[in-house]
Amino acid sequence: MDGVELLVAALALGASSGVTDATSAVVRDAAETFRGMVRRRLTGDGQDALRLLEAEGTDSGGWQVRLVEDLTRAGVDRDEQILRLARDLLAQAAAAGARARIGQVDLRGANGVLFGDSSTQNNTFN
């Protein structure tokens, strides 16, 4: 996973049903700490996609593309400390049995991108 894919997976883990009551308090706390650190790096409108993810969870289709853009624009995808925290969070979650519900993300040259399970999208390109 590259930097932005790693970040999106870690952020999605904390907002999805992947972190449940069965998941250890350590993983839940790590996910909250991680989101707080990312939130501080995103400014102004850059936090909108993160707020949408937190409010609607990973089943919402509106947050992914915008969050990738926001993370990249703010340089969060190149911050080694945050990337290390994301790797640690995903490793802790895997050990605890949680699962981030997002796969590999590559948006180069993309049009009409849709992420998430059980999503529907209708596009008309003129």
CSV table of N, CA and C in Angstrom, one decimal:
chain,number,residue,atom,x,y,z
A,1,MET,N,0.8,-1.2,0.0
A,1,MET,CA,0.0,0.0,0.0
A,1,MET,C,0.9,1.2,0.0
A,2,ASP,N,0.5,2.2,-0.8
A,2,ASP,CA,1.3,3.5,-0.8
A,2,ASP,C,0.7,4.3,0.4
A,3,GLY,N,1.3,5.5,0.6
A,3,GLY,CA,0.9,6.3,1.7
A,3,GLY,C,-0.6,6.6,1.9
A,4,VAL,N,-1.2,7.1,0.8
A,4,VAL,CA,-2.6,7.5,0.9
A,4,VAL,C,-3.5,6.3,1.0
A,5,GLU,N,-3.2,5.2,0.4
A,5,GLU,CA,-4.0,3.9,0.6
A,5,GLU,C,-3.9,3.5,2.0
A,6,LEU,N,-2.7,3.5,2.6
A,6,LEU,CA,-2.6,3.2,4.0
A,6,LEU,C,-3.4,4.0,4.9
A,7,LEU,N,-3.4,5.3,4.7
A,7,LEU,CA,-4.1,6.3,5.5
A,7,LEU,C,-5.6,6.1,5.4
A,8,VAL,N,-6.1,5.9,4.2
A,8,VAL,CA,-7.5,5.7,3.9
A,8,VAL,C,-8.0,4.4,4.6
A,9,ALA,N,-7.2,3.3,4.5
A,9,ALA,CA,-7.5,2.1,5.2
A,9,ALA,C,-7.6,2.2,6.7
A,10,ALA,N,-6.7,2.9,7.3
A,10,ALA,CA,-6.6,3.1,8.7
A,10,ALA,C,-7.8,4.0,9.2
A,11,LEU,N,-8.1,5.1,8.4
A,11,LEU,CA,-9.2,5.9,8.7
A,11,LEU,C,-10.6,5.2,8.6
A,12,ALA,N,-10.7,4.4,7.5
A,12,ALA,CA,-11.9,3.6,7.3
A,12,ALA,C,-12.1,2.6,8.4
A,13,LEU,N,-11.0,2.0,8.9
A,13,LEU,CA,-11.1,1.0,10.0
A,13,LEU,C,-11.8,1.6,11.2
A,14,GLY,N,-11.3,2.8,11.6
A,14,GLY,CA,-11.9,3.4,12.8
A,14,GLY,C,-13.4,3.8,12.6
A,15,ALA,N,-13.8,4.1,11.4
A,15,ALA,CA,-15.2,4.5,11.1
A,15,ALA,C,-16.1,3.4,10.7
A,16,SER,N,-15.6,2.2,10.4
A,16,SER,CA,-16.4,1.1,9.9
A,16,SER,C,-16.8,0.2,11.0
A,17,SER,N,-17.6,-0.7,10.7
A,17,SER,CA,-18.0,-1.7,11.6
A,17,SER,C,-16.9,-2.7,11.9
A,18,GLY,N,-15.7,-2.5,11.3
A,18,GLY,CA,-14.6,-3.3,11.6
A,18,GLY,C,-14.1,-3.1,13.0
A,19,VAL,N,-14.3,-1.9,13.6
A,19,VAL,CA,-13.9,-1.7,15.0
A,19,VAL,C,-15.2,-1.8,15.8
A,20,THR,N,-15.4,-2.9,16.5
A,20,THR,CA,-16.6,-3.2,17.2
A,20,THR,C,-16.3,-3.4,18.7
A,21,ASP,N,-17.4,-3.7,19.4
A,21,ASP,CA,-17.2,-4.0,20.9
A,21,ASP,C,-16.2,-5.1,21.1
A,22,ALA,N,-16.2,-6.0,20.2
A,22,ALA,CA,-15.3,-7.2,20.3
A,22,ALA,C,-13.8,-6.8,20.2
A,23,THR,N,-13.6,-5.7,19.5
A,23,THR,CA,-12.2,-5.2,19.3
A,23,THR,C,-11.7,-4.6,20.6
A,24,SER,N,-10.5,-4.8,20.9
A,24,SER,CA,-9.9,-4.3,22.1
A,24,SER,C,-10.0,-2.8,22.3
A,25,ALA,N,-10.0,-2.4,23.5
A,25,ALA,CA,-10.0,-0.9,23.8
A,25,ALA,C,-8.8,-0.3,23.3
A,26,VAL,N,-7.7,-1.0,23.3
A,26,VAL,CA,-6.4,-0.5,22.7
A,26,VAL,C,-6.5,-0.1,21.3
A,27,VAL,N,-7.2,-1.0,20.5
A,27,VAL,CA,-7.4,-0.7,19.1
A,27,VAL,C,-8.3,0.5,18.9
A,28,ARG,N,-9.4,0.5,19.6
A,28,ARG,CA,-10.3,1.7,19.5
A,28,ARG,C,-9.7,3.0,19.9
A,29,ASP,N,-8.9,2.9,21.0
A,29,ASP,CA,-8.2,4.2,21.4
A,29,ASP,C,-7.1,4.6,20.3
A,30,ALA,N,-6.4,3.6,19.8
A,30,ALA,CA,-5.4,3.9,18.8
A,30,ALA,C,-6.1,4.5,17.5
A,31,ALA,N,-7.3,4.0,17.2
A,31,ALA,CA,-8.0,4.5,16.0
A,31,ALA,C,-8.4,6.0,16.2
A,32,GLU,N,-8.9,6.3,17.4
A,32,GLU,CA,-9.3,7.6,17.8
A,32,GLU,C,-8.1,8.6,17.8
A,33,THR,N,-7.0,8.1,18.4
A,33,THR,CA,-5.8,8.9,18.4
A,33,THR,C,-5.3,9.2,17.0
A,34,PHE,N,-5.3,8.2,16.2
A,34,PHE,CA,-4.9,8.4,14.8
A,34,PHE,C,-5.8,9.4,14.0
A,35,ARG,N,-7.1,9.2,14.2
A,35,ARG,CA,-8.0,10.2,13.5
A,35,ARG,C,-7.8,11.6,14.0
A,36,GLY,N,-7.5,11.7,15.3
A,36,GLY,CA,-7.3,13.1,15.8
A,36,GLY,C,-6.0,13.7,15.2
A,37,MET,N,-5.0,12.9,15.1
A,37,MET,CA,-3.7,13.4,14.5
A,37,MET,C,-3.9,13.8,13.0
A,38,VAL,N,-4.6,13.0,12.3
A,38,VAL,CA,-4.9,13.3,10.9
A,38,VAL,C,-5.8,14.6,10.8
A,39,ARG,N,-6.8,14.7,11.7
A,39,ARG,CA,-7.7,15.8,11.7
A,39,ARG,C,-6.9,17.1,11.9
A,40,ARG,N,-5.9,17.1,12.8
A,40,ARG,CA,-5.1,18.3,13.1
A,40,ARG,C,-4.3,18.7,11.9
A,41,ARG,N,-3.9,17.8,11.0
A,41,ARG,CA,-3.2,18.1,9.8
A,41,ARG,C,-4.0,18.7,8.7
A,42,LEU,N,-5.3,18.3,8.7
A,42,LEU,CA,-6.2,18.8,7.7
A,42,LEU,C,-6.8,20.1,8.2
A,43,THR,N,-6.9,21.1,7.3
A,43,THR,CA,-7.4,22.4,7.7
A,43,THR,C,-8.7,22.7,7.0
A,44,GLY,N,-9.5,23.5,7.6
A,44,GLY,CA,-10.7,24.0,6.9
A,44,GLY,C,-11.6,23.0,6.3
A,45,ASP,N,-11.8,23.2,5.0
A,45,ASP,CA,-12.6,22.3,4.2
A,45,ASP,C,-12.0,20.9,4.0
A,46,GLY,N,-10.7,20.8,4.3
A,46,GLY,CA,-10.1,19.5,4.2
A,46,GLY,C,-10.6,18.5,5.2
A,47,GLN,N,-11.3,19.0,6.2
A,47,GLN,CA,-11.8,18.1,7.2
A,47,GLN,C,-13.2,17.6,6.9
A,48,ASP,N,-13.8,18.2,5.8
A,48,ASP,CA,-15.2,17.8,5.5
A,48,ASP,C,-15.4,16.3,5.2
A,49,ALA,N,-14.4,15.8,4.4
A,49,ALA,CA,-14.5,14.3,4.0
A,49,ALA,C,-14.3,13.4,5.2
A,50,LEU,N,-13.4,13.8,6.1
A,50,LEU,CA,-13.2,13.1,7.3
A,50,LEU,C,-14.4,13.1,8.2
A,51,ARG,N,-15.1,14.3,8.3
A,51,ARG,CA,-16.3,14.4,9.1
A,51,ARG,C,-17.4,13.5,8.5
A,52,LEU,N,-17.5,13.5,7.2
A,52,LEU,CA,-18.5,12.7,6.5
A,52,LEU,C,-18.3,11.2,6.8
A,53,LEU,N,-17.0,10.8,6.7
A,53,LEU,CA,-16.7,9.4,7.0
A,53,LEU,C,-17.0,9.0,8.4
A,54,GLU,N,-16.7,9.9,9.3
A,54,GLU,CA,-17.0,9.6,10.7
A,54,GLU,C,-18.6,9.6,11.0
A,55,ALA,N,-19.3,10.4,10.3
A,55,ALA,CA,-20.7,10.5,10.5
A,55,ALA,C,-21.5,9.4,9.8
A,56,GLU,N,-21.1,9.0,8.6
A,56,GLU,CA,-21.9,8.1,7.8
A,56,GLU,C,-21.2,6.7,7.7
A,57,GLY,N,-19.9,6.6,8.1
A,57,GLY,CA,-19.3,5.3,8.0
A,57,GLY,C,-18.8,5.0,6.6
A,58,THR,N,-18.3,3.8,6.4
A,58,THR,CA,-17.7,3.4,5.2
A,58,THR,C,-18.7,3.1,4.1
A,59,ASP,N,-19.9,2.9,4.5
A,59,ASP,CA,-20.9,2.6,3.4
A,59,ASP,C,-21.3,3.8,2.6
A,60,SER,N,-21.1,5.0,3.1
A,60,SER,CA,-21.3,6.2,2.4
A,60,SER,C,-20.4,6.3,1.2
A,61,GLY,N,-20.8,6.8,0.1
A,61,GLY,CA,-20.0,6.9,-1.1
A,61,GLY,C,-19.3,8.2,-1.3
A,62,GLY,N,-19.6,9.2,-0.4
A,62,GLY,CA,-19.1,10.6,-0.7
A,62,GLY,C,-17.8,10.9,-0.2
A,63,TRP,N,-17.2,10.2,0.7
A,63,TRP,CA,-16.0,10.6,1.4
A,63,TRP,C,-14.7,10.2,0.7
A,64,GLN,N,-14.6,9.1,0.0
A,64,GLN,CA,-13.3,8.5,-0.4
A,64,GLN,C,-12.5,9.4,-1.3
A,65,VAL,N,-13.0,9.8,-2.4
A,65,VAL,CA,-12.2,10.6,-3.4
A,65,VAL,C,-11.8,11.9,-2.8
A,66,ARG,N,-12.7,12.5,-2.1
A,66,ARG,CA,-12.4,13.8,-1.5
A,66,ARG,C,-11.3,13.7,-0.4
A,67,LEU,N,-11.4,12.6,0.4
A,67,LEU,CA,-10.4,12.4,1.5
A,67,LEU,C,-9.1,12.1,0.9
A,68,VAL,N,-9.0,11.4,-0.2
A,68,VAL,CA,-7.7,11.1,-0.8
A,68,VAL,C,-7.1,12.4,-1.3
A,69,GLU,N,-7.9,13.3,-1.9
A,69,GLU,CA,-7.4,14.6,-2.4
A,69,GLU,C,-7.0,15.5,-1.2
A,70,ASP,N,-7.7,15.5,-0.1
A,70,ASP,CA,-7.4,16.3,1.1
A,70,ASP,C,-6.1,15.8,1.7
A,71,LEU,N,-6.0,14.5,1.9
A,71,LEU,CA,-4.8,14.0,2.5
A,71,LEU,C,-3.5,14.3,1.7
A,72,THR,N,-3.7,14.2,0.4
A,72,THR,CA,-2.5,14.4,-0.5
A,72,THR,C,-2.2,15.9,-0.5
A,73,ARG,N,-3.2,16.8,-0.6
A,73,ARG,CA,-3.0,18.2,-0.6
A,73,ARG,C,-2.3,18.7,0.7
A,74,ALA,N,-2.7,18.1,1.8
A,74,ALA,CA,-2.1,18.5,3.1
A,74,ALA,C,-0.8,17.9,3.4
A,75,GLY,N,-0.4,16.9,2.5
A,75,GLY,CA,0.9,16.3,2.7
A,75,GLY,C,0.9,15.2,3.7
A,76,VAL,N,-0.3,14.8,4.2
A,76,VAL,CA,-0.4,13.8,5.3
A,76,VAL,C,0.1,12.5,4.7
A,77,ASP,N,0.0,12.2,3.5
A,77,ASP,CA,0.4,10.9,2.9
A,77,ASP,C,2.0,10.8,2.8
A,78,ARG,N,2.7,11.9,3.2
A,78,ARG,CA,4.1,11.8,3.2
A,78,ARG,C,4.7,12.0,4.6
A,79,ASP,N,3.8,12.1,5.6
A,79,ASP,CA,4.2,12.3,7.0
A,79,ASP,C,4.6,10.9,7.6
A,80,GLU,N,5.9,10.7,7.8
A,80,GLU,CA,6.3,9.4,8.3
A,80,GLU,C,5.7,9.0,9.6
A,81,GLN,N,5.6,9.9,10.5
A,81,GLN,CA,5.0,9.6,11.9
A,81,GLN,C,3.6,9.2,11.7
A,82,ILE,N,2.8,9.8,10.9
A,82,ILE,CA,1.4,9.4,10.8
A,82,ILE,C,1.3,8.1,10.0
A,83,LEU,N,2.1,7.9,9.0
A,83,LEU,CA,2.1,6.6,8.3
A,83,LEU,C,2.5,5.5,9.2
A,84,ARG,N,3.5,5.7,10.1
A,84,ARG,CA,3.9,4.7,11.1
A,84,ARG,C,2.7,4.3,12.0
A,85,LEU,N,2.0,5.4,12.4
A,85,LEU,CA,0.8,5.1,13.3
A,85,LEU,C,-0.3,4.4,12.5
A,86,ALA,N,-0.5,4.7,11.3
A,86,ALA,CA,-1.4,3.9,10.4
A,86,ALA,C,-1.1,2.5,10.3
A,87,ARG,N,0.2,2.2,10.1
A,87,ARG,CA,0.7,0.8,10.0
A,87,ARG,C,0.5,0.1,11.3
A,88,ASP,N,0.8,0.8,12.4
A,88,ASP,CA,0.6,0.1,13.7
A,88,ASP,C,-0.8,-0.1,14.0
A,89,LEU,N,-1.7,0.8,13.7
A,89,LEU,CA,-3.1,0.7,13.9
A,89,LEU,C,-3.7,-0.6,13.1
A,90,LEU,N,-3.3,-0.6,11.8
A,90,LEU,CA,-3.8,-1.8,11.0
A,90,LEU,C,-3.2,-3.1,11.5
A,91,ALA,N,-2.0,-3.1,12.0
A,91,ALA,CA,-1.4,-4.3,12.6
A,91,ALA,C,-2.1,-4.7,13.9
A,92,GLN,N,-2.4,-3.7,14.7
A,92,GLN,CA,-3.1,-4.0,16.0
A,92,GLN,C,-4.5,-4.6,15.7
A,93,ALA,N,-5.2,-3.9,14.7
A,93,ALA,CA,-6.5,-4.3,14.3
A,93,ALA,C,-6.5,-5.8,13.8
A,94,ALA,N,-5.6,-6.1,12.9
A,94,ALA,CA,-5.5,-7.4,12.4
A,94,ALA,C,-5.3,-8.4,13.5
A,95,ALA,N,-4.4,-8.1,14.4
A,95,ALA,CA,-4.2,-9.0,15.5
A,95,ALA,C,-5.4,-9.2,16.4
A,96,ALA,N,-6.2,-8.2,16.5
A,96,ALA,CA,-7.4,-8.2,17.3
A,96,ALA,C,-8.6,-8.8,16.5
A,97,GLY,N,-8.4,-9.0,15.2
A,97,GLY,CA,-9.5,-9.6,14.4
A,97,GLY,C,-10.4,-8.5,13.7
A,98,ALA,N,-10.1,-7.3,13.8
A,98,ALA,CA,-10.8,-6.3,13.1
A,98,ALA,C,-10.4,-6.2,11.6
A,99,ARG,N,-11.2,-5.7,10.8
A,99,ARG,CA,-10.9,-5.6,9.4
A,99,ARG,C,-11.3,-4.3,8.8
A,100,ALA,N,-10.4,-3.6,8.1
A,100,ALA,CA,-10.8,-2.4,7.3
A,100,ALA,C,-11.5,-2.8,6.1
A,101,ARG,N,-12.6,-2.2,5.7
A,101,ARG,CA,-13.4,-2.6,4.6
A,101,ARG,C,-13.0,-1.8,3.4
A,102,ILE,N,-11.8,-1.7,3.0
A,102,ILE,CA,-11.4,-1.0,1.8
A,102,ILE,C,-10.1,-1.7,1.2
A,103,GLY,N,-10.1,-1.7,-0.1
A,103,GLY,CA,-9.0,-2.4,-0.7
A,103,GLY,C,-8.0,-1.4,-1.2
A,104,GLN,N,-7.3,-1.7,-2.2
A,104,GLN,CA,-6.3,-0.9,-2.8
A,104,GLN,C,-6.9,0.3,-3.6
A,105,VAL,N,-6.4,1.5,-3.4
A,105,VAL,CA,-6.9,2.7,-4.1
A,105,VAL,C,-5.9,3.3,-5.0
A,106,ASP,N,-6.3,3.4,-6.3
A,106,ASP,CA,-5.5,4.1,-7.3
A,106,ASP,C,-6.4,4.9,-8.1
A,107,LEU,N,-6.3,6.2,-8.0
A,107,LEU,CA,-7.2,7.1,-8.7
A,107,LEU,C,-6.6,7.8,-9.9
A,108,ARG,N,-5.5,7.4,-10.4
A,108,ARG,CA,-4.8,8.0,-11.5
A,108,ARG,C,-5.7,7.8,-12.7
A,109,GLY,N,-6.1,9.0,-13.3
A,109,GLY,CA,-6.9,9.0,-14.5
A,109,GLY,C,-8.3,8.5,-14.3
A,110,ALA,N,-8.8,8.5,-13.1
A,110,ALA,CA,-10.1,8.0,-12.8
A,110,ALA,C,-11.2,9.0,-13.2
A,111,ASN,N,-12.4,8.5,-13.6
A,111,ASN,CA,-13.6,9.3,-13.8
A,111,ASN,C,-14.7,8.6,-13.2
A,112,GLY,N,-15.6,9.2,-12.4
A,112,GLY,CA,-16.7,8.6,-11.8
A,112,GLY,C,-16.3,7.5,-10.8
A,113,VAL,N,-15.5,7.8,-9.9
A,113,VAL,CA,-15.0,6.8,-9.0
A,113,VAL,C,-16.0,6.5,-7.9
A,114,LEU,N,-16.1,5.3,-7.5
A,114,LEU,CA,-17.0,4.9,-6.4
A,114,LEU,C,-16.3,3.8,-5.6
A,115,PHE,N,-16.4,4.1,-4.3
A,115,PHE,CA,-15.8,3.1,-3.3
A,115,PHE,C,-16.9,2.6,-2.5
A,116,GLY,N,-16.6,1.5,-1.8
A,116,GLY,CA,-17.5,1.0,-0.8
A,116,GLY,C,-18.3,-0.2,-1.2
A,117,ASP,N,-18.7,-1.0,-0.2
A,117,ASP,CA,-19.5,-2.1,-0.5
A,117,ASP,C,-21.0,-1.7,-0.7
A,118,SER,N,-21.7,-2.5,-1.5
A,118,SER,CA,-23.1,-2.3,-1.7
A,118,SER,C,-23.4,-0.8,-2.1
A,119,SER,N,-22.6,-0.3,-3.0
A,119,SER,CA,-22.8,1.1,-3.5
A,119,SER,C,-23.4,1.0,-4.9
A,120,THR,N,-24.1,2.1,-5.3
A,120,THR,CA,-24.6,2.2,-6.6
A,120,THR,C,-24.3,3.6,-7.1
A,121,GLN,N,-23.9,3.7,-8.4
A,121,GLN,CA,-23.5,5.0,-9.0
A,121,GLN,C,-24.0,4.9,-10.4
A,122,ASN,N,-24.6,6.0,-10.9
A,122,ASN,CA,-24.9,6.2,-12.3
A,122,ASN,C,-24.2,7.4,-12.8
A,123,ASN,N,-23.4,7.2,-13.9
A,123,ASN,CA,-22.7,8.3,-14.5
A,123,ASN,C,-23.1,8.5,-15.9
A,124,THR,N,-23.1,9.8,-16.3
A,124,THR,CA,-23.3,10.2,-17.7
A,124,THR,C,-22.2,11.1,-18.1
A,125,PHE,N,-21.3,10.7,-18.9
A,125,PHE,CA,-20.2,11.5,-19.4
A,125,PHE,C,-20.5,12.0,-20.8
A,126,ASN,N,-20.5,13.3,-20.9
A,126,ASN,CA,-20.7,13.9,-22.2
A,126,ASN,C,-19.5,14.4,-22.8
